[in-house]
Amino acid sequence: MDSQLSQYGRFGSTIALTFMAVGAVVPLHFLVRSLEGLPVHPLAILNLALEVAVVAAPITFYSCNAIAQLKTSRASLDDVSRRLAITAEQAELANRAKSAFLANMSHELRTPLNAIMGFSEVMKDEHLGPVHNPRYLGYAADIHASGRYLLGIINDILDLSKIEAGKMSLDQAEEFPLRQALEGSLAICGTLGEKFGIRVSCELPPEAVRLTAVERMIRQIMINLIGNAIKFTPAGGLVEVAGAELPCGGYAVTVRDCGIGMSKDDILKALTPFGQVENKMTATHSGTGLGLPLAKAMLELHGGSLEIESEPGRGTMVALKFPASRMNCGRKVEAA
């Protein structure tokens, strides 16, 4: 019926539907009057038909107009939905291609880099005999240090690419004391704190607090976060690391500093791969902008979450929240 009326346009459809309304009401009126034994006057029927037409015509026209607008809107929405679906698919394909490219390039770079690091280590440690020129020893040490730094960047890119591509697995996850991972991370970051004159305090969790995870990733998360806190805290400042059990049965580790802090926009930028917040501290500290994004991605891979609270000039607090399914706080918990 709708398709048949639509061919007449809005005015034609309005006239047709109005006649249909009149055609339905007038016979009904005639039938009711006849059943009641009352006379049916032609003039009364004409008046009734006019009244129905006057009432039904504008309502019908408005309804036809509204239906036409709804059809147009629906067609536009369908078109936008199709375009969004195509755009989302293209973005997903581009992201996969980017991750694959970075992974392949990282592998290609790591092979010669290992050779550079190996040969420079042989020279700086004089494994094959003494190097009589001390400047050459210094060059070899610089080459080795630069190679290690570059290898760290490449490994971060590889890990982030694997996580984004869904190829990073937790097959090597095992239960271990969370205290153990924190101690290892603090030992590595301790020298950095001494270098910049930052005091690092830590309230280590009890030995009974155990986490089921890939320990290498947990150590890397902590090193990244503690390292960032140290880098962006002025000399003489304090970085605090603490842990506490959550009401839901999970566990939270917080890293708090008294550094320069960040605005909300800065936080969003810092969580973007290769995004670096420009401030007075970035001039003295190098970085790739992968520390926070990688920590967040690794934590979410374990089912956890990373939360940041910060204000410019007031410092930053980063909270790592591990789900209850991965925690054993002194009671028997089935590994996730």
CSV table of C-alpha atoms in Angstrom, one decimal:
chain,number,residue,atom,x,y,z
A,1,MET,CA,0.0,0.0,0.0
A,2,ASP,CA,2.8,2.4,1.0
A,3,SER,CA,4.7,1.8,-2.3
A,4,GLN,CA,1.5,2.2,-4.3
A,5,LEU,CA,0.6,5.6,-2.7
A,6,SER,CA,4.2,6.9,-2.8
A,7,GLN,CA,4.0,7.1,-6.6
A,8,TYR,CA,1.3,9.8,-6.3
A,9,GLY,CA,3.5,12.1,-4.2
A,10,ARG,CA,2.6,13.7,-0.9
A,11,PHE,CA,-0.4,15.7,-2.2
A,12,GLY,CA,-1.8,12.7,-4.2
A,13,SER,CA,-1.3,10.4,-1.2
A,14,THR,CA,-3.0,12.9,1.1
A,15,ILE,CA,-6.1,13.1,-1.2
A,16,ALA,CA,-6.2,9.4,-1.6
A,17,LEU,CA,-6.0,8.7,2.1
A,18,THR,CA,-8.5,11.4,2.9
A,19,PHE,CA,-11.0,9.8,0.5
A,20,MET,CA,-10.4,6.5,2.2
A,21,ALA,CA,-11.1,8.0,5.6
A,22,VAL,CA,-14.3,9.5,4.3
A,23,GLY,CA,-15.2,6.3,2.6
A,24,ALA,CA,-14.8,4.4,5.9
A,25,VAL,CA,-16.6,6.8,8.2
A,26,VAL,CA,-19.7,7.6,6.1
A,27,PRO,CA,-20.9,4.0,5.6
A,28,LEU,CA,-20.2,3.3,9.3
A,29,HIS,CA,-22.4,6.3,10.2
A,30,PHE,CA,-25.1,5.1,7.8
A,31,LEU,CA,-25.0,1.6,9.3
A,32,VAL,CA,-25.2,2.9,12.9
A,33,ARG,CA,-28.1,5.2,12.1
A,34,SER,CA,-29.9,2.3,10.3
A,35,LEU,CA,-29.5,-0.1,13.3
A,36,GLU,CA,-30.9,2.5,15.6
A,37,GLY,CA,-33.9,3.1,13.4
A,38,LEU,CA,-33.0,6.7,12.8
A,39,PRO,CA,-33.4,8.5,9.4
A,40,VAL,CA,-30.3,9.3,7.4
A,41,HIS,CA,-30.4,12.7,5.9
A,42,PRO,CA,-28.2,13.3,2.8
A,43,LEU,CA,-27.2,16.8,4.1
A,44,ALA,CA,-26.0,15.3,7.4
A,45,ILE,CA,-23.9,12.7,5.5
A,46,LEU,CA,-22.4,15.5,3.4
A,47,ASN,CA,-21.6,17.5,6.5
A,48,LEU,CA,-20.0,14.5,8.1
A,49,ALA,CA,-17.9,13.8,5.0
A,50,LEU,CA,-16.7,17.5,4.9
A,51,GLU,CA,-15.8,17.4,8.7
A,52,VAL,CA,-13.8,14.1,8.2
A,53,ALA,CA,-12.0,15.5,5.2
A,54,VAL,CA,-11.2,18.8,7.0
A,55,VAL,CA,-9.8,16.9,10.0
A,56,ALA,CA,-8.1,14.1,8.2
A,57,ALA,CA,-6.5,16.0,5.3
A,58,PRO,CA,-3.9,18.1,7.4
A,59,ILE,CA,-3.1,15.2,9.7
A,60,THR,CA,-2.6,12.9,6.7
A,61,PHE,CA,-0.5,15.5,4.9
A,62,TYR,CA,1.7,16.0,8.0
A,63,SER,CA,2.1,12.2,8.5
A,64,CYS,CA,3.1,11.8,4.8
A,65,ASN,CA,5.6,14.6,5.2
A,66,ALA,CA,7.0,13.1,8.4
A,67,ILE,CA,7.3,9.7,6.9
A,68,ALA,CA,9.1,11.1,3.9
A,69,GLN,CA,11.6,12.9,6.1
A,70,LEU,CA,12.1,9.7,8.2
A,71,LYS,CA,12.9,7.8,5.0
A,72,THR,CA,15.4,10.4,3.9
A,73,SER,CA,17.0,10.4,7.3
A,74,ARG,CA,17.2,6.7,7.4
A,75,ALA,CA,18.8,6.6,3.9
A,76,SER,CA,21.3,9.2,5.1
A,77,LEU,CA,22.1,7.2,8.2
A,78,ASP,CA,22.5,4.0,6.2
A,79,ASP,CA,24.9,5.8,3.9
A,80,VAL,CA,26.9,7.2,6.9
A,81,SER,CA,27.0,3.8,8.5
A,82,ARG,CA,28.4,2.2,5.4
A,83,ARG,CA,31.0,4.9,5.1
A,84,LEU,CA,32.0,4.5,8.7
A,85,ALA,CA,32.2,0.7,8.3
A,86,ILE,CA,34.5,1.2,5.3
A,87,THR,CA,36.6,3.8,7.1
A,88,ALA,CA,36.9,1.6,10.2
A,89,GLU,CA,38.0,-1.4,8.1
A,90,GLN,CA,40.5,0.7,6.2
A,91,ALA,CA,41.9,2.0,9.5
A,92,GLU,CA,42.2,-1.5,10.9
A,93,LEU,CA,44.0,-2.7,7.8
A,94,ALA,CA,46.3,0.3,8.0
A,95,ASN,CA,47.0,-0.3,11.6
A,96,ARG,CA,47.8,-4.0,10.9
A,97,ALA,CA,50.1,-3.0,8.0
A,98,LYS,CA,51.8,-0.5,10.3
A,99,SER,CA,52.4,-3.1,13.0
A,100,ALA,CA,53.6,-5.7,10.5
A,101,PHE,CA,56.0,-3.1,9.0
A,102,LEU,CA,57.4,-2.0,12.4
A,103,ALA,CA,57.8,-5.7,13.4
A,104,ASN,CA,59.6,-6.6,10.2
A,105,MET,CA,61.8,-3.5,10.3
A,106,SER,CA,62.6,-4.1,13.9
A,107,HIS,CA,63.7,-7.6,13.2
A,108,GLU,CA,65.8,-6.4,10.2
A,109,LEU,CA,67.5,-3.8,12.4
A,110,ARG,CA,68.1,-6.1,15.4
A,111,THR,CA,70.3,-8.5,13.4
A,112,PRO,CA,73.1,-6.1,12.4
A,113,LEU,CA,72.7,-4.3,15.7
A,114,ASN,CA,73.6,-7.4,17.6
A,115,ALA,CA,76.7,-7.7,15.5
A,116,ILE,CA,77.6,-4.1,16.3
A,117,MET,CA,77.1,-4.6,20.0
A,118,GLY,CA,79.0,-7.8,20.0
A,119,PHE,CA,82.1,-6.5,18.1
A,120,SER,CA,82.1,-3.2,20.1
A,121,GLU,CA,82.0,-5.2,23.4
A,122,VAL,CA,85.0,-7.3,22.2
A,123,MET,CA,86.9,-4.1,21.5
A,124,LYS,CA,86.0,-2.2,24.7
A,125,ASP,CA,86.8,-5.3,26.9
A,126,GLU,CA,89.9,-6.0,24.9
A,127,HIS,CA,89.1,-9.7,24.5
A,128,LEU,CA,91.4,-10.2,21.6
A,129,GLY,CA,94.3,-8.1,23.0
A,130,PRO,CA,95.0,-4.7,24.3
A,131,VAL,CA,94.0,-1.5,22.5
A,132,HIS,CA,96.8,0.9,23.1
A,133,ASN,CA,94.9,4.1,22.1
A,134,PRO,CA,92.5,5.0,25.0
A,135,ARG,CA,90.4,7.1,22.6
A,136,TYR,CA,89.5,3.9,20.6
A,137,LEU,CA,88.4,2.3,23.9
A,138,GLY,CA,86.2,5.2,24.6
A,139,TYR,CA,84.7,5.1,21.1
A,140,ALA,CA,84.0,1.3,21.4
A,141,ALA,CA,82.3,1.9,24.8
A,142,ASP,CA,80.1,4.7,23.2
A,143,ILE,CA,79.2,2.4,20.3
A,144,HIS,CA,78.2,-0.4,22.7
A,145,ALA,CA,76.1,2.0,24.9
A,146,SER,CA,74.4,3.5,21.9
A,147,GLY,CA,73.7,0.0,20.5
A,148,ARG,CA,72.1,-1.1,23.8
A,149,TYR,CA,69.9,2.1,23.9
A,150,LEU,CA,68.8,1.5,20.3
A,151,LEU,CA,68.1,-2.2,21.0
A,152,GLY,CA,65.9,-1.2,23.9
A,153,ILE,CA,63.9,1.1,21.6
A,154,ILE,CA,63.6,-1.7,19.0
A,155,ASN,CA,62.4,-4.2,21.6
A,156,ASP,CA,59.8,-1.7,22.8
A,157,ILE,CA,58.5,-1.2,19.3
A,158,LEU,CA,58.4,-4.9,18.7
A,159,ASP,CA,56.4,-5.5,22.0
A,160,LEU,CA,54.0,-2.7,21.2
A,161,SER,CA,53.5,-3.9,17.7
A,162,LYS,CA,52.9,-7.5,18.8
A,163,ILE,CA,50.3,-6.3,21.4
A,164,GLU,CA,48.5,-4.2,18.8
A,165,ALA,CA,48.5,-7.0,16.3
A,166,GLY,CA,47.2,-9.4,19.0
A,167,LYS,CA,50.3,-11.6,18.7
A,168,MET,CA,51.6,-11.1,22.2
A,169,SER,CA,50.6,-14.1,24.3
A,170,LEU,CA,50.7,-14.9,28.1
A,171,ASP,CA,51.8,-18.5,27.6
A,172,GLN,CA,54.8,-17.9,29.9
A,173,ALA,CA,52.7,-16.5,32.7
A,174,GLU,CA,53.4,-18.0,36.1
A,175,GLU,CA,52.8,-17.2,39.7
A,176,PHE,CA,55.5,-15.3,41.5
A,177,PRO,CA,55.8,-12.9,44.5
A,178,LEU,CA,55.0,-9.3,43.4
A,179,ARG,CA,57.6,-8.1,45.9
A,180,GLN,CA,60.2,-9.9,43.8
A,181,ALA,CA,59.4,-8.0,40.6
A,182,LEU,CA,59.3,-4.7,42.5
A,183,GLU,CA,62.7,-5.3,44.1
A,184,GLY,CA,64.3,-6.2,40.7
A,185,SER,CA,62.8,-3.0,39.1
A,186,LEU,CA,63.9,-0.8,42.0
A,187,ALA,CA,67.4,-2.2,41.8
A,188,ILE,CA,67.7,-1.1,38.2
A,189,CYS,CA,66.1,2.3,38.7
A,190,GLY,CA,68.1,3.0,41.9
A,191,THR,CA,71.2,4.1,40.0
A,192,LEU,CA,69.1,6.4,37.9
A,193,GLY,CA,67.7,8.0,41.1
A,194,GLU,CA,71.2,8.5,42.5
A,195,LYS,CA,72.3,10.0,39.2
A,196,PHE,CA,69.6,12.7,39.3
A,197,GLY,CA,69.5,13.2,43.0
A,198,ILE,CA,66.1,11.7,43.5
A,199,ARG,CA,65.2,9.6,46.6
A,200,VAL,CA,63.1,6.5,45.9
A,201,SER,CA,61.1,5.0,48.7
A,202,CYS,CA,59.1,1.8,48.5
A,203,GLU,CA,56.6,0.0,50.7
A,204,LEU,CA,57.1,-3.5,49.4
A,205,PRO,CA,54.1,-5.9,49.5
A,206,PRO,CA,54.3,-8.9,51.8
A,207,GLU,CA,55.9,-12.1,50.4
A,208,ALA,CA,52.5,-13.7,50.4
A,209,VAL,CA,51.1,-11.4,47.8
A,210,ARG,CA,51.6,-13.3,44.5
A,211,LEU,CA,50.8,-12.4,41.0
A,212,THR,CA,50.1,-14.7,38.0
A,213,ALA,CA,51.7,-12.9,35.0
A,214,VAL,CA,54.7,-12.7,32.7
A,215,GLU,CA,57.3,-11.5,35.2
A,216,ARG,CA,59.4,-9.9,32.4
A,217,MET,CA,56.5,-7.7,31.4
A,218,ILE,CA,55.7,-6.7,35.0
A,219,ARG,CA,59.3,-5.7,35.6
A,220,GLN,CA,59.4,-3.7,32.4
A,221,ILE,CA,56.1,-1.9,33.4
A,222,MET,CA,57.6,-0.9,36.7
A,223,ILE,CA,60.9,0.2,35.2
A,224,ASN,CA,59.2,2.4,32.7
A,225,LEU,CA,56.9,4.0,35.3
A,226,ILE,CA,59.6,4.5,38.0
A,227,GLY,CA,62.0,5.7,35.4
A,228,ASN,CA,59.5,8.3,34.1
A,229,ALA,CA,58.8,9.5,37.7
A,230,ILE,CA,62.6,9.9,38.3
A,231,LYS,CA,63.2,11.7,35.0
A,232,PHE,CA,60.4,14.3,35.5
A,233,THR,CA,61.1,15.0,39.2
A,234,PRO,CA,63.5,17.9,40.0
A,235,ALA,CA,66.7,17.1,41.9
A,236,GLY,CA,66.1,16.6,45.7
A,237,GLY,CA,62.6,15.2,45.0
A,238,LEU,CA,60.9,12.0,46.1
A,239,VAL,CA,59.4,9.1,44.2
A,240,GLU,CA,57.2,6.8,46.3
A,241,VAL,CA,56.2,3.2,45.3
A,242,ALA,CA,53.5,1.5,47.3
A,243,GLY,CA,51.1,-1.4,47.1
A,244,ALA,CA,47.6,-2.1,48.6
A,245,GLU,CA,44.9,-4.7,48.2
A,246,LEU,CA,41.7,-3.5,46.5
A,247,PRO,CA,38.2,-4.2,47.9
A,248,CYS,CA,37.4,-6.3,44.8
A,249,GLY,CA,40.2,-8.7,45.6
A,250,GLY,CA,42.7,-7.2,43.1
A,251,TYR,CA,45.9,-5.4,43.9
A,252,ALA,CA,47.1,-1.9,43.1
A,253,VAL,CA,50.7,-0.6,42.9
A,254,THR,CA,51.1,3.2,42.8
A,255,VAL,CA,54.0,5.3,41.7
A,256,ARG,CA,53.8,8.8,43.0
A,257,ASP,CA,56.2,11.7,42.3
A,258,CYS,CA,56.5,15.4,43.2
A,259,GLY,CA,57.5,16.4,39.8
A,260,ILE,CA,56.3,18.9,37.2
A,261,GLY,CA,52.9,17.1,36.6
A,262,MET,CA,50.7,17.0,33.5
A,263,SER,CA,47.4,18.5,32.3
A,264,LYS,CA,44.6,16.3,31.0
A,265,ASP,CA,45.6,16.9,27.5
A,266,ASP,CA,49.2,16.1,28.3
A,267,ILE,CA,48.1,12.7,29.9
A,268,LEU,CA,46.3,11.8,26.7
A,269,LYS,CA,49.3,12.7,24.6
A,270,ALA,CA,51.7,10.8,26.9
A,271,LEU,CA,49.5,7.6,26.5
A,272,THR,CA,49.8,7.9,22.7
A,273,PRO,CA,52.7,5.9,21.1
A,274,PHE,CA,55.6,8.2,20.4
A,275,GLY,CA,53.8,11.0,22.1
A,276,GLN,CA,56.0,13.2,24.2
A,277,VAL,CA,54.9,16.0,26.5
A,278,GLU,CA,57.0,19.1,25.9
A,279,ASN,CA,58.2,20.7,29.1
A,280,LYS,CA,61.4,22.0,30.7
A,281,MET,CA,62.5,18.5,31.7
A,282,THR,CA,62.4,17.0,28.2
A,283,ALA,CA,65.4,19.0,27.2
A,284,THR,CA,67.6,17.1,29.7
A,285,HIS,CA,66.1,13.7,29.3
A,286,SER,CA,65.9,11.6,26.1
A,287,GLY,CA,63.0,9.3,25.3
A,288,THR,CA,60.9,7.8,22.6
A,289,GLY,CA,57.4,8.3,24.0
A,290,LEU,CA,56.8,4.5,24.3
A,291,GLY,CA,57.2,4.0,28.1
A,292,LEU,CA,53.6,4.8,29.2
A,293,PRO,CA,51.8,3.4,26.1
A,294,LEU,CA,53.8,0.1,26.4
A,295,ALA,CA,53.1,-0.1,30.2
A,296,LYS,CA,49.4,0.5,29.6
A,297,ALA,CA,49.2,-2.1,26.8
A,298,MET,CA,51.1,-4.8,28.8
A,299,LEU,CA,48.9,-4.2,31.8
A,300,GLU,CA,45.7,-4.4,29.8
A,301,LEU,CA,47.0,-7.6,28.2
A,302,HIS,CA,47.0,-9.1,31.8
A,303,GLY,CA,43.4,-7.8,32.3
A,304,GLY,CA,44.5,-4.9,34.5
A,305,SER,CA,44.2,-1.1,34.1
A,306,LEU,CA,46.5,1.9,34.3
A,307,GLU,CA,45.1,5.1,35.9
A,308,ILE,CA,46.9,8.5,36.0
A,309,GLU,CA,46.1,11.4,38.3
A,310,SER,CA,48.2,14.6,37.7
A,311,GLU,CA,48.2,18.4,37.8
A,312,PRO,CA,50.8,20.8,36.5
A,313,GLY,CA,53.2,21.6,39.3
A,314,ARG,CA,51.6,19.1,41.7
A,315,GLY,CA,53.2,15.9,40.6
A,316,THR,CA,51.8,12.7,39.1
A,317,MET,CA,50.3,9.5,40.5
A,318,VAL,CA,50.2,6.4,38.4
A,319,ALA,CA,48.2,3.4,39.6
A,320,LEU,CA,48.6,-0.2,38.3
A,321,LYS,CA,45.5,-2.2,39.1
A,322,PHE,CA,45.7,-6.0,38.7
A,323,PRO,CA,42.4,-8.0,38.6
A,324,ALA,CA,41.5,-10.4,41.4
A,325,SER,CA,41.7,-13.3,39.0
A,326,ARG,CA,45.5,-12.9,38.8
A,327,MET,CA,46.2,-12.2,42.5
A,328,ASN,CA,46.8,-14.6,45.4
A,329,CYS,CA,47.1,-12.4,48.5
A,330,GLY,CA,47.8,-15.3,50.9
A,331,ARG,CA,44.7,-17.4,50.0
A,332,LYS,CA,44.2,-20.1,47.4
A,333,VAL,CA,43.3,-18.5,44.0
A,334,GLU,CA,43.0,-20.4,40.7
A,335,ALA,CA,45.4,-19.0,38.1
A,336,ALA,CA,43.8,-17.0,35.3
